Amino acid sequence: MNIATLCPGKKTRRFFVYFLTSIVACCLFLAFNAMNLKSRQIKVPAIDKTNIDQTAALAHLSNAIQFPTVSHSNRAKNNGAAFQDFQAMLESSYPAVTTNLNRYTGEEFGDAQNSSLLYQWSAGRNKGAPAILLMAHYDVVAIEQTSVAEWQHPPFSGVVDGGYLWGRGTLDNKGAAIALMEACERLLKAGFQPQRDIYLSLGHDEEIGGKYGNQQIAKWMRSKGIRLSMALDEGGGIYQGVPGLEQPAALIGIAEKGYLNITMRVQLNQTDAGHASIPSEETAIGILSSALTKLQHTPFPARLDGGVGRMLDYLGPEMSFLNRLAIGNRQLFRSIIENQFSSTPASNAALRTTLVPTMIEAGFAENALPLTAAANLHLRIQPGESVESTLRFLRSMIKDDRITLQTDQTLDGKPRDQPAFREPSRISSDTSDSFQALHRTIKQIFPNVAVAPYFVVASTDSAHYDDPSLTKDVYRFTPWKLDQAGVALIHGVNEKIATKQFIQMIRFYEQLLLNLAGKT
Ligand SMILES: [Zn+2]
């Protein structure tokens, strides 16, 4: 055997050396990028647990839950007494707030039926910076009658049992409203003097869009020339179970998606009419169905440069090496990251604009060819995109002149009584002083979480303050810790809050006010 045939020649050896060197250099480059992800977490000591009268605080929340403040699209259906009684309960439960803060409602905002409350804690002569606005809402969604029997404790009972306080609104959002009131009452009793005006807004119609509540309050603020350094509403929270992250993630919403309802309609000519026994090649139903199928199989483009990207910037450095490798080299591993996020409905919604057909209408007789068919498409639009760019994308996908997209009418051709769309919000800063104060407060109260900005996929009342003449930064975060089962309780059966968590919420708001409006 000729040994020379087994040993590579000089040229081949050189090729292998180059090849291996390039592989090693590549690996080193990827590893360098992974190691180079610097932690953005603020390091701050946890604060000592403050001495809160837990029995009294829980009794206040329990009372609050017992008023059935359900908001209906038709205001006439609201239980006015429940809203009035809730307000009276706040007045008697929080004497220091009642005495020291200005309270505005109803006529002040030009509408006697506006039951939203705005409290102003004036800094007086101490005032040194723009005001802050902390928001919550005290209306709740209705209970589905068929589900009442499934509640372990009646939805408006406010019962404390098994370490939880039970009832509609405990999470969404009376828990936060009452925690805010408790925090202010405690600070007032301790003699705290804010260095800037503090506004508290407690909405009464968030669940139906806030048109009669916070929309009017925002208008009132503009008319008074009030400038806010930030507004904080519900939206984000502390979640266990972010893939690749061991500790819980505290997600602060820095933007929220917009929405769009479109009537997608096929209208054929009368000449296409006829008996179902002699069907034409295509019918309105067939045309509409194939367009719907096409849209459902062609998702909107994933956006790693949006909320998901910012979240990864913050959470990536806290993850294991393999995850850091992918996140630190996200252009290279883009498709892996996108696939992972696309795999669950919740993370998919964070990644892209979503579309779902929610209603459909077609045909008029069992044996006649349908000339019209229409579907309502419901879309949630990613911040950074717009209603116009969304419509453009849809048209480029459908490519069929027989199909029209209408935003001004409903399925039955009537004008809409609710707006067809809301543009996505602006994107607030994740480096502002307000964001830093939020970040710091979270770490002081919940030391073992990783903080990150993200985009909220639902709509909140904070959208009414998304206006540069009022404030630059709008944040969305409620200080509760939930796993997936906990998230499902919101608007669901057996909504409840862990009593310990409610007490933590009071501590959070108290510390946040000290950080934002205390002496520096
Ligand atoms: Zn809510």
XYZ file of C-alpha atoms and ligand atoms in Angstrom:
521
model
C 0.000 0.000 0.000
C 1.295 3.403 -0.909
C 1.303 5.421 2.280
C 1.134 8.631 0.264
C -2.467 7.857 -0.767
C -3.557 7.912 2.891
C -1.772 11.126 3.914
C -3.280 14.366 2.643
C -1.129 16.417 0.344
C 0.248 19.837 1.247
C -2.636 21.684 -0.467
C -5.292 19.543 1.218
C -3.610 20.011 4.605
C -3.621 23.778 4.120
C -7.297 23.651 3.226
C -8.085 21.743 6.431
C -6.070 24.193 8.520
C -7.956 27.142 6.961
C -11.243 25.339 7.374
C -10.677 24.519 11.049
C -9.319 27.982 11.791
C -12.431 29.548 10.262
C -14.717 27.264 12.285
C -12.865 28.106 15.502
C -12.902 31.835 14.673
C -16.617 31.628 13.939
C -17.326 29.846 17.225
C -15.210 32.343 19.125
C -17.059 35.219 17.458
C -20.461 33.744 18.354
C -19.331 32.992 21.905
C -17.925 36.512 22.219
C -21.287 37.973 21.204
C -23.024 35.733 23.735
C -20.641 36.699 26.550
C -20.835 40.324 25.540
C -24.542 40.568 26.421
C -24.304 42.837 29.453
C -26.887 42.590 32.187
C -29.244 45.571 32.230
C -30.676 44.675 35.624
C -30.419 47.390 38.289
C -28.758 46.063 41.405
C -30.434 47.484 44.458
C -31.026 46.017 47.928
C -34.517 44.769 48.731
C -36.310 47.025 51.199
C -37.438 45.760 54.583
C -41.027 44.634 54.756
C -43.157 47.548 55.932
C -45.682 46.976 58.651
C -49.029 46.905 56.894
C -52.326 46.313 58.705
C -53.190 43.334 56.527
C -56.595 42.634 58.069
C -57.823 46.163 57.378
C -56.384 46.246 53.856
C -57.981 42.905 52.952
C -61.303 44.028 54.410
C -61.194 47.092 52.124
C -60.514 44.944 49.054
C -63.233 42.512 50.077
C -65.715 45.409 50.344
C -64.637 46.718 46.944
C -65.261 43.328 45.296
C -68.793 43.160 46.690
C -70.059 46.072 44.559
C -71.080 44.660 41.157
C -69.564 47.492 39.115
C -70.007 45.782 35.749
C -69.625 48.164 32.807
C -71.846 47.591 29.766
C -71.520 49.040 26.251
C -75.038 50.353 26.755
C -74.569 52.649 29.741
C -78.249 52.386 30.668
C -77.581 48.810 31.759
C -74.989 49.820 34.375
C -75.944 49.365 38.019
C -75.542 53.041 38.987
C -75.988 52.338 42.705
C -73.039 49.925 42.707
C -70.746 52.623 41.274
C -72.032 55.207 43.790
C -71.656 52.800 46.712
C -68.128 51.940 45.641
C -67.229 55.629 45.693
C -68.821 56.090 49.111
C -66.819 53.106 50.389
C -63.567 54.750 49.201
C -64.513 57.983 50.920
C -65.120 56.345 54.292
C -62.283 53.799 54.105
C -59.582 56.341 53.257
C -60.157 59.402 55.454
C -56.690 60.905 54.887
C -57.100 60.682 51.099
C -60.628 62.113 51.344
C -59.427 65.067 53.431
C -56.141 65.890 51.720
C -56.520 65.111 48.020
C -58.661 66.963 45.469
C -61.187 64.636 43.910
C -62.748 65.240 40.488
C -65.584 63.311 38.834
C -68.780 63.633 36.739
C -69.661 67.218 35.823
C -66.049 68.371 36.244
C -65.333 66.368 33.082
C -68.496 67.627 31.381
C -70.554 64.470 31.863
C -72.646 63.796 34.969
C -72.553 60.082 34.151
C -68.764 59.936 34.181
C -68.166 57.892 37.348
C -64.402 57.745 36.902
C -62.461 59.362 39.723
C -59.395 61.557 39.481
C -57.515 62.365 42.677
C -54.914 65.091 42.768
C -52.276 65.019 45.503
C -50.848 68.470 45.162
C -47.177 69.082 45.841
C -48.068 72.682 46.678
C -44.977 74.813 47.063
C -42.751 71.721 46.939
C -43.470 71.240 43.276
C -40.283 70.681 41.332
C -41.066 68.403 38.399
C -43.904 67.419 36.046
C -46.719 65.432 37.613
C -47.158 61.658 37.514
C -50.327 59.701 36.851
C -51.037 56.285 38.360
C -54.041 54.467 36.939
C -56.355 51.567 37.722
C -59.994 50.836 36.971
C -62.837 49.721 39.185
C -65.311 48.500 36.589
C -65.337 44.781 35.871
C -66.528 42.479 33.103
C -69.814 40.644 33.481
C -70.073 37.071 34.727
C -71.299 34.610 32.149
C -74.537 33.250 33.633
C -73.728 29.688 32.583
C -70.482 29.807 34.579
C -71.856 31.114 37.897
C -72.172 27.593 39.341
C -68.484 26.931 38.583
C -67.306 29.664 40.951
C -65.909 28.187 44.140
C -67.067 31.336 45.949
C -69.695 33.654 44.410
C -68.088 36.215 42.059
C -69.079 39.233 44.145
C -68.429 37.665 47.552
C -64.924 38.970 48.311
C -64.392 35.910 50.509
C -60.913 35.236 51.947
C -60.193 31.518 51.796
C -57.137 29.335 51.353
C -54.720 32.270 51.121
C -56.732 34.008 48.387
C -59.273 36.776 48.178
C -61.921 35.658 45.710
C -64.060 37.575 43.270
C -64.473 39.402 39.982
C -62.032 42.297 39.810
C -59.482 41.019 42.335
C -56.893 40.889 39.513
C -58.577 43.087 36.923
C -58.355 45.663 38.371
C -59.852 46.531 41.758
C -56.857 44.913 43.465
C -54.612 47.605 41.983
C -57.161 50.389 42.627
C -57.415 49.496 46.310
C -53.645 48.938 46.649
C -53.092 52.454 45.267
C -55.548 53.926 47.769
C -53.939 52.001 50.649
C -50.473 53.231 49.632
C -51.593 56.873 49.496
C -53.448 56.619 52.811
C -50.375 55.149 54.482
C -48.029 57.790 53.046
C -50.395 60.611 54.056
C -50.618 59.269 57.599
C -46.814 59.048 57.700
C -46.605 62.757 56.748
C -45.167 62.232 53.244
C -44.884 65.431 51.168
C -44.694 64.794 47.415
C -42.216 66.836 45.416
C -44.444 66.767 42.350
C -48.191 66.506 41.795
C -49.501 62.963 41.922
C -52.692 62.068 40.063
C -54.621 58.851 40.630
C -57.169 57.893 38.047
C -59.708 55.178 38.832
C -61.607 54.442 35.618
C -65.224 53.278 35.572
C -65.487 52.029 31.963
C -62.109 50.578 30.962
C -63.681 47.272 29.999
C -65.706 48.992 27.282
C -62.912 51.247 26.013
C -62.814 54.147 28.484
C -64.724 56.481 26.185
C -66.762 58.078 28.983
C -64.064 57.873 31.643
C -60.352 58.267 30.966
C -60.866 59.664 27.481
C -62.697 62.596 29.130
C -60.151 62.893 31.944
C -57.285 63.075 29.425
C -59.179 65.806 27.565
C -59.711 67.677 30.846
C -55.978 67.421 31.651
C -55.097 68.838 28.243
C -57.515 71.731 28.801
C -55.800 72.496 32.134
C -52.335 72.368 30.553
C -51.229 69.539 32.857
C -47.917 67.929 31.852
C -47.058 64.443 33.044
C -43.607 62.931 33.235
C -45.285 59.548 32.954
C -48.524 57.602 33.208
C -48.636 54.088 34.662
C -51.540 51.755 33.959
C -52.221 48.021 33.977
C -50.870 45.836 31.160
C -47.694 44.028 32.190
C -46.999 42.028 35.331
C -44.615 39.485 36.817
C -44.776 36.180 34.988
C -43.281 32.819 35.754
C -42.503 30.593 32.791
C -40.747 32.754 30.185
C -38.927 30.145 28.032
C -35.215 29.981 28.843
C -35.497 32.134 31.962
C -35.382 30.544 35.398
C -36.554 33.488 37.452
C -39.862 35.305 36.935
C -39.869 38.192 34.457
C -41.336 41.583 35.375
C -42.566 42.892 32.045
C -43.207 46.620 31.756
C -45.367 47.523 28.767
C -43.739 50.370 26.831
C -46.252 50.203 23.982
C -49.500 48.516 23.121
C -50.900 47.062 19.969
C -53.584 48.798 17.963
C -56.679 47.052 16.668
C -58.614 46.987 13.420
C -61.962 45.509 12.420
C -62.487 45.020 8.706
C -65.445 43.746 6.753
C -64.037 41.649 3.930
C -66.782 41.392 1.333
C -67.362 39.534 -1.924
C -70.160 40.987 -4.042
C -70.859 39.209 -7.340
C -73.011 40.522 -10.209
C -76.664 39.676 -10.607
C -75.664 37.801 -13.761
C -73.932 35.273 -11.491
C -77.203 34.530 -9.704
C -78.932 31.250 -10.287
C -80.216 27.962 -9.004
C -77.938 25.778 -6.898
C -78.644 22.854 -9.213
C -76.497 24.488 -11.925
C -73.623 25.934 -9.904
C -71.132 28.278 -11.537
C -67.424 27.587 -11.193
C -66.988 30.053 -8.333
C -69.410 31.361 -5.741
C -69.127 34.235 -3.307
C -68.660 31.757 -0.463
C -65.883 29.939 -2.304
C -64.030 33.164 -3.144
C -64.279 34.411 0.417
C -63.224 31.060 1.863
C -60.108 30.774 -0.259
C -59.100 34.351 0.672
C -59.596 33.531 4.358
C -57.544 30.354 4.046
C -54.768 32.252 2.285
C -54.693 34.905 5.034
C -54.677 32.349 7.812
C -51.737 30.546 6.233
C -49.734 33.705 5.574
C -48.924 35.281 8.921
C -47.811 38.887 9.106
C -44.009 39.238 9.149
C -42.360 38.566 12.504
C -40.689 41.602 14.048
C -37.655 40.963 16.197
C -36.940 44.699 16.176
C -40.079 45.406 18.249
C -41.172 44.455 21.755
C -39.702 40.962 21.547
C -36.287 42.381 20.603
C -36.298 44.813 23.514
C -37.421 42.108 25.888
C -34.579 39.857 24.710
C -32.069 42.695 25.218
C -33.044 42.695 28.904
C -33.774 39.015 29.521
C -31.097 37.488 27.256
C -28.159 38.272 29.576
C -30.007 36.542 32.454
C -30.422 33.274 30.515
C -28.267 30.156 30.122
C -25.271 30.182 27.732
C -27.090 28.429 24.881
C -29.916 30.953 24.955
C -27.397 33.793 25.156
C -25.654 32.324 22.127
C -28.868 32.560 20.107
C -29.906 35.980 21.451
C -26.416 37.498 21.142
C -26.321 36.387 17.499
C -29.966 36.908 16.716
C -29.490 37.770 13.042
C -27.932 34.363 12.524
C -30.404 32.480 14.730
C -33.345 34.606 13.696
C -35.443 31.735 12.359
C -34.885 29.629 15.502
C -35.976 32.507 17.746
C -38.963 33.296 15.527
C -40.031 29.648 15.480
C -39.827 29.446 19.240
C -41.948 32.586 19.657
C -44.419 31.474 16.982
C -45.043 28.198 18.794
C -47.569 29.486 21.363
C -50.477 31.847 20.721
C -49.326 34.288 23.422
C -45.717 34.622 22.263
C -46.794 34.624 18.618
C -49.040 37.605 19.361
C -46.016 39.412 20.818
C -44.026 38.829 17.638
C -46.318 40.082 14.888
C -49.599 41.656 13.863
C -52.283 38.993 14.248
C -55.456 38.350 12.305
C -58.499 36.250 13.095
C -61.869 36.009 11.315
C -64.481 36.510 14.050
C -67.812 36.610 12.171
C -69.038 35.409 8.816
C -72.229 35.905 6.822
C -73.258 34.554 3.428
C -76.153 33.121 1.447
C -79.905 33.586 1.740
C -81.515 30.317 0.646
C -80.614 26.640 0.769
C -80.963 26.229 -2.987
C -79.747 29.597 -4.365
C -76.250 30.649 -5.384
C -74.900 33.192 -2.907
C -73.998 36.525 -4.511
C -72.502 38.041 -1.380
C -70.321 36.741 1.389
C -68.625 38.736 4.115
C -66.385 38.116 7.098
C -65.244 40.326 9.930
C -61.477 40.255 10.342
C -60.148 41.290 13.721
C -56.522 42.397 13.730
C -54.110 43.510 16.442
C -51.441 45.743 14.961
C -47.813 45.774 16.116
C -46.408 49.105 17.322
C -44.186 50.409 14.541
C -46.823 49.483 11.939
C -50.096 51.250 11.121
C -53.642 50.687 9.928
C -52.536 51.762 6.458
C -49.543 49.406 6.269
C -51.753 46.585 7.579
C -54.359 47.173 4.850
C -51.572 47.275 2.270
C -50.281 43.904 3.433
C -53.779 42.379 3.306
C -54.393 43.643 -0.236
C -51.043 42.285 -1.394
C -51.990 38.893 0.027
C -55.557 38.724 -1.294
C -54.867 39.994 -4.831
C -58.501 39.630 -5.906
C -60.494 42.597 -7.260
C -63.783 40.956 -6.373
C -62.957 41.323 -2.669
C -63.300 44.669 -0.909
C -61.963 45.623 2.518
C -64.282 47.994 4.379
C -63.556 49.659 7.697
C -66.604 51.933 7.701
C -69.350 49.326 7.816
C -70.316 46.170 9.659
C -71.114 42.774 8.121
C -74.729 43.766 7.441
C -73.629 46.947 5.651
C -74.573 49.329 8.476
C -72.237 52.098 9.692
C -70.209 51.095 12.741
C -71.225 52.558 16.110
C -67.761 51.836 17.582
C -64.518 52.992 15.956
C -63.169 50.367 13.535
C -59.602 50.867 14.635
C -57.115 52.315 17.073
C -53.592 52.888 15.809
C -50.815 51.172 17.822
C -49.408 53.350 20.569
C -46.126 55.218 20.480
C -43.178 53.390 22.023
C -42.113 54.818 25.378
C -38.501 55.049 26.470
C -36.865 52.175 28.334
C -34.089 54.461 29.541
C -36.101 57.394 30.981
C -35.909 58.346 34.672
C -39.474 57.068 35.079
C -38.597 53.670 33.601
C -35.548 53.494 35.854
C -37.711 54.334 38.880
C -40.135 51.571 37.963
C -37.276 49.132 37.419
C -35.680 50.069 40.752
C -38.973 49.780 42.649
C -39.661 46.324 41.204
C -36.201 45.163 42.333
C -36.703 46.636 45.808
C -39.964 44.753 46.329
C -39.398 41.633 44.172
C -35.616 41.094 44.326
C -35.558 37.805 42.406
C -37.162 38.892 39.162
C -35.640 40.032 35.869
C -37.092 43.317 34.557
C -37.728 43.887 30.849
C -39.727 46.164 28.574
C -42.252 44.616 26.174
C -45.273 45.451 24.026
C -48.735 44.776 25.479
C -50.966 42.810 23.092
C -54.270 44.047 24.566
C -55.737 47.549 24.856
C -55.791 49.539 28.093
C -57.129 52.881 29.289
C -53.589 54.259 29.081
C -54.139 54.656 25.323
C -56.069 57.853 26.123
C -52.863 59.412 27.469
C -50.783 58.395 24.463
C -50.430 61.999 23.438
C -47.160 63.979 23.342
C -48.961 67.095 24.606
C -49.689 65.210 27.856
C -46.691 62.949 28.337
C -43.779 61.353 26.557
C -43.876 58.071 28.433
C -46.754 55.716 29.145
C -46.009 52.490 31.015
C -48.172 49.463 31.700
C -47.392 47.316 34.708
C -49.354 45.841 37.624
C -47.249 44.425 40.453
C -48.737 40.945 40.586
C -46.990 37.652 40.013
C -48.887 35.181 37.830
C -48.241 31.896 36.110
C -50.259 30.766 33.078
C -53.123 29.466 35.219
C -53.216 32.826 37.008
C -53.386 34.766 33.736
C -56.387 32.621 32.692
C -58.310 33.858 35.763
C -58.467 37.393 34.332
C -62.004 37.780 32.928
C -62.414 34.068 33.774
C -64.049 31.829 36.344
C -62.767 31.873 39.949
C -60.776 35.102 39.594
C -58.800 35.494 42.806
C -55.689 37.141 44.185
C -53.240 35.678 46.689
C -53.584 37.773 49.828
C -49.780 37.957 50.145
C -49.590 39.372 46.622
C -52.137 42.053 47.367
C -50.044 43.196 50.334
C -46.957 43.245 48.064
C -48.884 45.486 45.663
C -49.461 48.037 48.413
C -45.744 47.959 49.248
C -44.895 48.386 45.571
C -47.065 51.475 45.039
C -45.868 53.007 48.301
C -42.225 52.546 47.323
C -42.892 53.746 43.781
C -44.379 56.998 45.084
C -41.380 57.459 47.365
C -39.012 56.855 44.419
C -40.896 59.078 41.988
C -42.097 61.891 44.214
C -39.893 61.763 47.296
C -36.977 64.067 48.085
C -33.927 63.146 46.023
Zn -58.310 45.714 33.188
